Tab-separated table of C-alpha atoms and ligand atoms in Angstrom:
chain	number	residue	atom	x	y	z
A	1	UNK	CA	-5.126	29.883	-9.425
A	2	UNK	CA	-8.104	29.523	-7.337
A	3	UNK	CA	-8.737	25.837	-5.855
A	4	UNK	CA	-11.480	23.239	-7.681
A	5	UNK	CA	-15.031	24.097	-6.227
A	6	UNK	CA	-15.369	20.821	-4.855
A	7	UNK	CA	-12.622	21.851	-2.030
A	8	UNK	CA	-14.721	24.815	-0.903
A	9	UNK	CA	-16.328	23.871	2.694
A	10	UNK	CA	-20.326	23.827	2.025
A	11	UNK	CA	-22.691	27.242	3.199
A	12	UNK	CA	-24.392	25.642	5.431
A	13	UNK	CA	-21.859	23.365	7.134
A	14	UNK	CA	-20.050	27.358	8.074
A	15	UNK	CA	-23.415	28.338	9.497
A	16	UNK	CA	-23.767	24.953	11.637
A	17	UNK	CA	-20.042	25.712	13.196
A	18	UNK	CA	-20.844	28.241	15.278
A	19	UNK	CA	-23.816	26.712	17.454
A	20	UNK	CA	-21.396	23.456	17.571
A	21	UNK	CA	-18.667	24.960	18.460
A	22	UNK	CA	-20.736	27.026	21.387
A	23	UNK	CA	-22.452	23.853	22.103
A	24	UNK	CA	-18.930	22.193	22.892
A	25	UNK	CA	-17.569	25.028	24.362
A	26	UNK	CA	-20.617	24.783	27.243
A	27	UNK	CA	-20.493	21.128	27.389
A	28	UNK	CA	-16.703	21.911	28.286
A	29	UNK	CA	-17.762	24.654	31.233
A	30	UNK	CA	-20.036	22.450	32.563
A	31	UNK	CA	-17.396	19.575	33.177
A	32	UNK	CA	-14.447	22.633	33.891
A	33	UNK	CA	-12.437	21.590	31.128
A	34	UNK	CA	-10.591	23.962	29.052
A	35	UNK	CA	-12.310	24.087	25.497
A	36	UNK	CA	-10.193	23.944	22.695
A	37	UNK	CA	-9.860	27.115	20.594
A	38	UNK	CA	-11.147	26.211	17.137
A	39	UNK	CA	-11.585	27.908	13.374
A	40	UNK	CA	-13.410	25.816	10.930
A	41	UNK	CA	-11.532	26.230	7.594
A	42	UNK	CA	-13.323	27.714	4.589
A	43	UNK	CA	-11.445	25.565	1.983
A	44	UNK	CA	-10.673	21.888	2.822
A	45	UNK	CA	-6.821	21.013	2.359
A	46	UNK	CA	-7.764	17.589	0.829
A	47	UNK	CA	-10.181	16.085	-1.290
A	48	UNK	CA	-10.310	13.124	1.321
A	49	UNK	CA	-12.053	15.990	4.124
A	50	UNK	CA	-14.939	16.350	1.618
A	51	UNK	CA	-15.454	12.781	1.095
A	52	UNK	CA	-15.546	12.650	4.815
A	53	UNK	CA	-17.826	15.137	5.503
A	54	UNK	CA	-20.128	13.532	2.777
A	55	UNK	CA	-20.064	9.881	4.722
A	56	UNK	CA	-20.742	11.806	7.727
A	57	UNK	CA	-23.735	13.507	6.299
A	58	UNK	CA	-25.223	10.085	5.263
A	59	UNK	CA	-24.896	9.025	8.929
A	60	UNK	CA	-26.837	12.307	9.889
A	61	UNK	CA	-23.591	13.615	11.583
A	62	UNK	CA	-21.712	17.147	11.142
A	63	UNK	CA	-18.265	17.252	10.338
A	64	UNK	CA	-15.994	19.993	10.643
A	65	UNK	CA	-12.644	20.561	9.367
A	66	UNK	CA	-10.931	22.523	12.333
A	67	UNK	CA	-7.307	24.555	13.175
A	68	UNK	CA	-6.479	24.283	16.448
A	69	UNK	CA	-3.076	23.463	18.387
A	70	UNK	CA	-2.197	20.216	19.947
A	71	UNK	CA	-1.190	17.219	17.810
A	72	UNK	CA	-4.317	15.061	18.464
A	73	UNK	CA	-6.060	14.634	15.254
A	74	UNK	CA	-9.362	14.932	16.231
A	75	UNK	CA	-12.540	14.507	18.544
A	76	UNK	CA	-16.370	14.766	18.557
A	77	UNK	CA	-19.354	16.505	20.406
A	78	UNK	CA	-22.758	15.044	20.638
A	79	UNK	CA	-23.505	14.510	16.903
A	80	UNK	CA	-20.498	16.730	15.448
A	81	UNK	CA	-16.767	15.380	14.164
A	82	UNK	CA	-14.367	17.454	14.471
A	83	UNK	CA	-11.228	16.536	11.963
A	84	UNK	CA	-7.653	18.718	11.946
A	85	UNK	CA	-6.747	20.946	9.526
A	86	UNK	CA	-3.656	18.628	7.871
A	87	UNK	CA	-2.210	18.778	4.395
A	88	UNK	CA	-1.285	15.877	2.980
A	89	UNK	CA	2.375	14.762	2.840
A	90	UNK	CA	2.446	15.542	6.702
A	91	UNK	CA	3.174	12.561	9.147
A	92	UNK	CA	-0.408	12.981	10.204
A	93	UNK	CA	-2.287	13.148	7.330
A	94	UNK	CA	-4.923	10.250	7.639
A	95	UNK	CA	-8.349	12.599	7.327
A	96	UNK	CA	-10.168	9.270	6.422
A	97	UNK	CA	-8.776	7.030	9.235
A	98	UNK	CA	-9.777	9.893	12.027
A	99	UNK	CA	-13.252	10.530	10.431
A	100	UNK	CA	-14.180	6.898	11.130
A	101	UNK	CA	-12.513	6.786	14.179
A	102	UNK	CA	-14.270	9.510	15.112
A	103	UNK	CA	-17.798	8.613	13.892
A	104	UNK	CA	-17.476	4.726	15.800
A	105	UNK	CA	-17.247	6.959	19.241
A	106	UNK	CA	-20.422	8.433	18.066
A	107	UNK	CA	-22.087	5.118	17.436
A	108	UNK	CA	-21.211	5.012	21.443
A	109	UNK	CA	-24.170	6.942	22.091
A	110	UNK	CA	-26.245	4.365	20.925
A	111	UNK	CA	-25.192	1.977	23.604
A	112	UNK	CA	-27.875	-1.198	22.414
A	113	UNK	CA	-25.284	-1.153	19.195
A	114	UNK	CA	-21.885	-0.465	20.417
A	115	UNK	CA	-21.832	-2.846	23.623
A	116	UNK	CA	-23.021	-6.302	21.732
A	117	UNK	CA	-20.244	-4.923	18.588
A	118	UNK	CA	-17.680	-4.470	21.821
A	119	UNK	CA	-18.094	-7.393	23.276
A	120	UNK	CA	-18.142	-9.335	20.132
A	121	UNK	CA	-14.889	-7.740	19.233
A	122	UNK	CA	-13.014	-8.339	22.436
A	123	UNK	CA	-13.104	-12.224	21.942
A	124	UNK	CA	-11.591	-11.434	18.494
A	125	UNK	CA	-8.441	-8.752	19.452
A	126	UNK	CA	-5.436	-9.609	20.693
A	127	UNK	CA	-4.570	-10.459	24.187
A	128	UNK	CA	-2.453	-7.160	24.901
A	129	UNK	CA	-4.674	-4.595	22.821
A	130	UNK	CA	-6.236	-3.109	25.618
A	131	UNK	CA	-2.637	-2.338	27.454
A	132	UNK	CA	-0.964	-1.062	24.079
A	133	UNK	CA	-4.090	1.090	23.411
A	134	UNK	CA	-4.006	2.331	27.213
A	135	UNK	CA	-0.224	3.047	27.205
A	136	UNK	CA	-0.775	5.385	23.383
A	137	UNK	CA	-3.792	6.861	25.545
A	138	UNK	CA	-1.416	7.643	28.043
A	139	UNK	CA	1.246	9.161	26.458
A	140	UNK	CA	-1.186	11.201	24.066
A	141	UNK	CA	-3.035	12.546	27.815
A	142	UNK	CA	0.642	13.452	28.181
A	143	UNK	CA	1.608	15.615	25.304
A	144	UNK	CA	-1.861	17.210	24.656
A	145	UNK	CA	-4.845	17.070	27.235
A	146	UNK	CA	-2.639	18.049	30.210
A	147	UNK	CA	-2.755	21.577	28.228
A	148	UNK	CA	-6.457	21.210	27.363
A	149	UNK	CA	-7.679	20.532	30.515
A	150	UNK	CA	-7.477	22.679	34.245
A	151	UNK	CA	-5.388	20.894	35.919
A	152	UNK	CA	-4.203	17.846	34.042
A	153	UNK	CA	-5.510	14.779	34.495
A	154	UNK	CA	-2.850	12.153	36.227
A	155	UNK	CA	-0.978	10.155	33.636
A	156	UNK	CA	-0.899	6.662	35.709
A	157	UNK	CA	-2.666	3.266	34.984
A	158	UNK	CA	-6.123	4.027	36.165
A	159	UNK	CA	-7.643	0.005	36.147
A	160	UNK	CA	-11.204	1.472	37.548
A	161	UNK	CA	-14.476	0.492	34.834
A	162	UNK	CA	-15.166	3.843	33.296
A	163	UNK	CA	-11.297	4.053	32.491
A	164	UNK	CA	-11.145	0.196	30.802
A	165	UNK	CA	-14.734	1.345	29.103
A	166	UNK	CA	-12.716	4.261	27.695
A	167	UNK	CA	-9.896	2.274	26.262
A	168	UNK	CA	-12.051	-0.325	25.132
A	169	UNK	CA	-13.853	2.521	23.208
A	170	UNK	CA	-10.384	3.527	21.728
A	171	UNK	CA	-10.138	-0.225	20.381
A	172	UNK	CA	-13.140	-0.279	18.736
A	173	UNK	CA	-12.500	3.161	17.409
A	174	UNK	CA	-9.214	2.263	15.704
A	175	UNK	CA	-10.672	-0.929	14.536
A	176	UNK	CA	-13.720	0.582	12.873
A	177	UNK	CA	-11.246	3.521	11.331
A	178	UNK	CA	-10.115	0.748	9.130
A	179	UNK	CA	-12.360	-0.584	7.556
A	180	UNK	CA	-13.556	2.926	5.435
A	181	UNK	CA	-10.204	2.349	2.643
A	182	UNK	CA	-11.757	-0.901	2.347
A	183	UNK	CA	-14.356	-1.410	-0.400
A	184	UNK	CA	-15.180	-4.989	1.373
A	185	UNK	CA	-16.368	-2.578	4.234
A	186	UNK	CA	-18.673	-0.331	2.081
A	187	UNK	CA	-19.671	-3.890	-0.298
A	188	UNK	CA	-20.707	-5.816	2.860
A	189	UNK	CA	-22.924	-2.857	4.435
A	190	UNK	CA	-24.732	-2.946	1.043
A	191	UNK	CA	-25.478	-6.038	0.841
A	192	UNK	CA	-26.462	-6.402	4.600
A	193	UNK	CA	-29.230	-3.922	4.159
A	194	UNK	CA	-30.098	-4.132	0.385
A	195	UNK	CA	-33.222	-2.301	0.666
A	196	UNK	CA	-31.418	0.621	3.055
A	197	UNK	CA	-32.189	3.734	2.273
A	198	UNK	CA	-29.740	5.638	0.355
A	199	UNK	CA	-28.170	2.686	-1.001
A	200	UNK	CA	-27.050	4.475	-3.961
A	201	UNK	CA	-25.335	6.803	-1.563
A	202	UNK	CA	-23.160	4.553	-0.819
A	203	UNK	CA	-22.363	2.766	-3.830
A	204	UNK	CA	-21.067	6.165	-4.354
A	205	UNK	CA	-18.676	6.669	-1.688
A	206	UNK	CA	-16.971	3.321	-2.600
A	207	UNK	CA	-16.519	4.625	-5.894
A	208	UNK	CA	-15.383	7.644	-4.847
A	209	UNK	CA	-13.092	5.788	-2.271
A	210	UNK	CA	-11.922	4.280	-4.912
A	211	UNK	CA	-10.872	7.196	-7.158
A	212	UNK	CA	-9.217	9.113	-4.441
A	213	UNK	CA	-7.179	5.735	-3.527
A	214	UNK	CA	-6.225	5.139	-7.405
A	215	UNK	CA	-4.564	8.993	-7.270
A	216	UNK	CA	-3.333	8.021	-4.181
A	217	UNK	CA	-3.185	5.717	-1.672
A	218	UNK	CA	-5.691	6.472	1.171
A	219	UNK	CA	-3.367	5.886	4.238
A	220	UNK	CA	-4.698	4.292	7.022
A	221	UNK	CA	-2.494	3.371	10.281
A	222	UNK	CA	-1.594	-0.105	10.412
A	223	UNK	CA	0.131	-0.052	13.512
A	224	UNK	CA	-3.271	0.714	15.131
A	225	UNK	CA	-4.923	-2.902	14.079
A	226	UNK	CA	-5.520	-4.723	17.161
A	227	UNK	CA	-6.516	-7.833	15.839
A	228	UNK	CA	-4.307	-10.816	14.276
A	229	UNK	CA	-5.246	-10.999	10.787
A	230	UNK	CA	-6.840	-14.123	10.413
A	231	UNK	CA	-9.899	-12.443	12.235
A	232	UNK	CA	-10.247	-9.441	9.937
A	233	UNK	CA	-12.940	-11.208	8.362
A	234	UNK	CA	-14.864	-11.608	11.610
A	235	UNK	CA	-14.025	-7.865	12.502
A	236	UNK	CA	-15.247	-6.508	9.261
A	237	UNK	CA	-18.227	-8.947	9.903
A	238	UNK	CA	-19.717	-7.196	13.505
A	239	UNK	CA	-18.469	-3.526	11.939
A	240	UNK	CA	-20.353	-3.628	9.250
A	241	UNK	CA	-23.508	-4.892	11.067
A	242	UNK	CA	-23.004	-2.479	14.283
A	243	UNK	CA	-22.695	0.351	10.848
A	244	UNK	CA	-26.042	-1.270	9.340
A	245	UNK	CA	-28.013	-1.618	12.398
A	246	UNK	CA	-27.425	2.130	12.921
A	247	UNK	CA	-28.689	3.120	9.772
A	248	UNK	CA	-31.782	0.986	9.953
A	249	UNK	CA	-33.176	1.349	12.995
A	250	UNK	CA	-36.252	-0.727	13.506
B	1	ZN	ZN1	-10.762	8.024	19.939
């Protein structure tokens, strides 16, 4: 039985792969880190990849559906998102979840968005956020990057700015990862930008959203909210403009 169409990876995402990948793999030579060995898969394992790869595209980002080992589920290069290869039913099946995740560190490079959103958001987290996120970061440097990298980096709690700039990152990365299963999220961004381009686009991705949640749950990863939930509100509130202000540049 051969899989529906839709699954099949586009053309021309396979023919982007290859300069990404070699674009990584320099990026990694020139800061003598190990780069991961990657295949991008022809067919994705999950109808939630595609719909991924489709919100990506409206942001103007690549996404690429990857094997590789280590457990980390994913990462990103300049303007590419690179998701794991996971089939649902596995612990770590959340291909939504990491695709926003993943796209918020790309909002990083435009700074004039991501600092005011950061800083709005740290007033609105909870007071031990940044230490649980720093202690996962840890333990994940632990079990996967010491292989990636030469070397290993050391696993102890490094207080200096870039590292607390790089957890704080992680914070706003997990907080922006939930907001995609919610059609609030997609509503909101609308409505803050009526007149934004594409619009329709995505009007369709919360419908579609919504059809792959009604077959099944899109799972998220609760444990990985780092606000109390009175403030979701506010949260989805300085998300959704940090996600609209990107889109509409003036
Ligand atoms: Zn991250």
């Amino acid at each position: 039985m051969s899989l529906p169409s839709s699954l099949a990876v586009p053309k021309s995402d396979l023919r982007l792969f290859p300069p990404a990948l070699q674009a990584y793999q320099e990026r990694a030579r020139t800061n003598e880190e190990t780069a991961l060995e990657m295949e991008i898969v022809s067919t994705y394992p999950d109808v939630e990849y595609k719909l991924v790869r489709d919100i990506a595209a409206l942001f103007g980002f690549d996404f690429f559906c990857v094997s590789y080992s280590g457990t980390f589920p994913g990462f990103t290069d300049r303007h590419s998102i690179f998701v794991k290869n996971i089939e649902r039913g596995s612990p770590d099946f959340r291909p939504v979840w990491t695709g926003a995740h993943e796209l918020c560190h790309l909002f990083e490079n435009a700074a004039h968005l991501h600092l005011p959103a950061l800083t709005a958001l740290k007033q609105l987290v909870s007071d031990d956020a940044w230490e649980k996120r720093r202690a996962i970061e840890d333990n994940d440097v632990e079990t996967d990057f010491r292989a990636m990298f030469d070397g290993g980096p050391e696993v102890e709690i490094d207080r200096s700015t870039q590292r607390q700039a790089y957890v704080w990152n992680e914070v706003i990365a997990d907080c922006y990862a939930s907001m995609w299963a919610d059609p609030s999220f997609w509503d909101g961004l609308k409505s803050c930008h009526p007149n934004l381009e594409r619009a329709q686009d995505f009007v369709a991705v919360i419908e579609r959203l919504s059809a792959a949640s009604r077959v099944t749950p899109v799972i998220s990863y609760p444990s990985r909210t780092w606000y109390p939930a009175e403030n979701r509100e506010k949260v989805r509130v300085i998300m959704t403009q940090m996600t609209a202000a990107y889109l509409s540049p003036t």
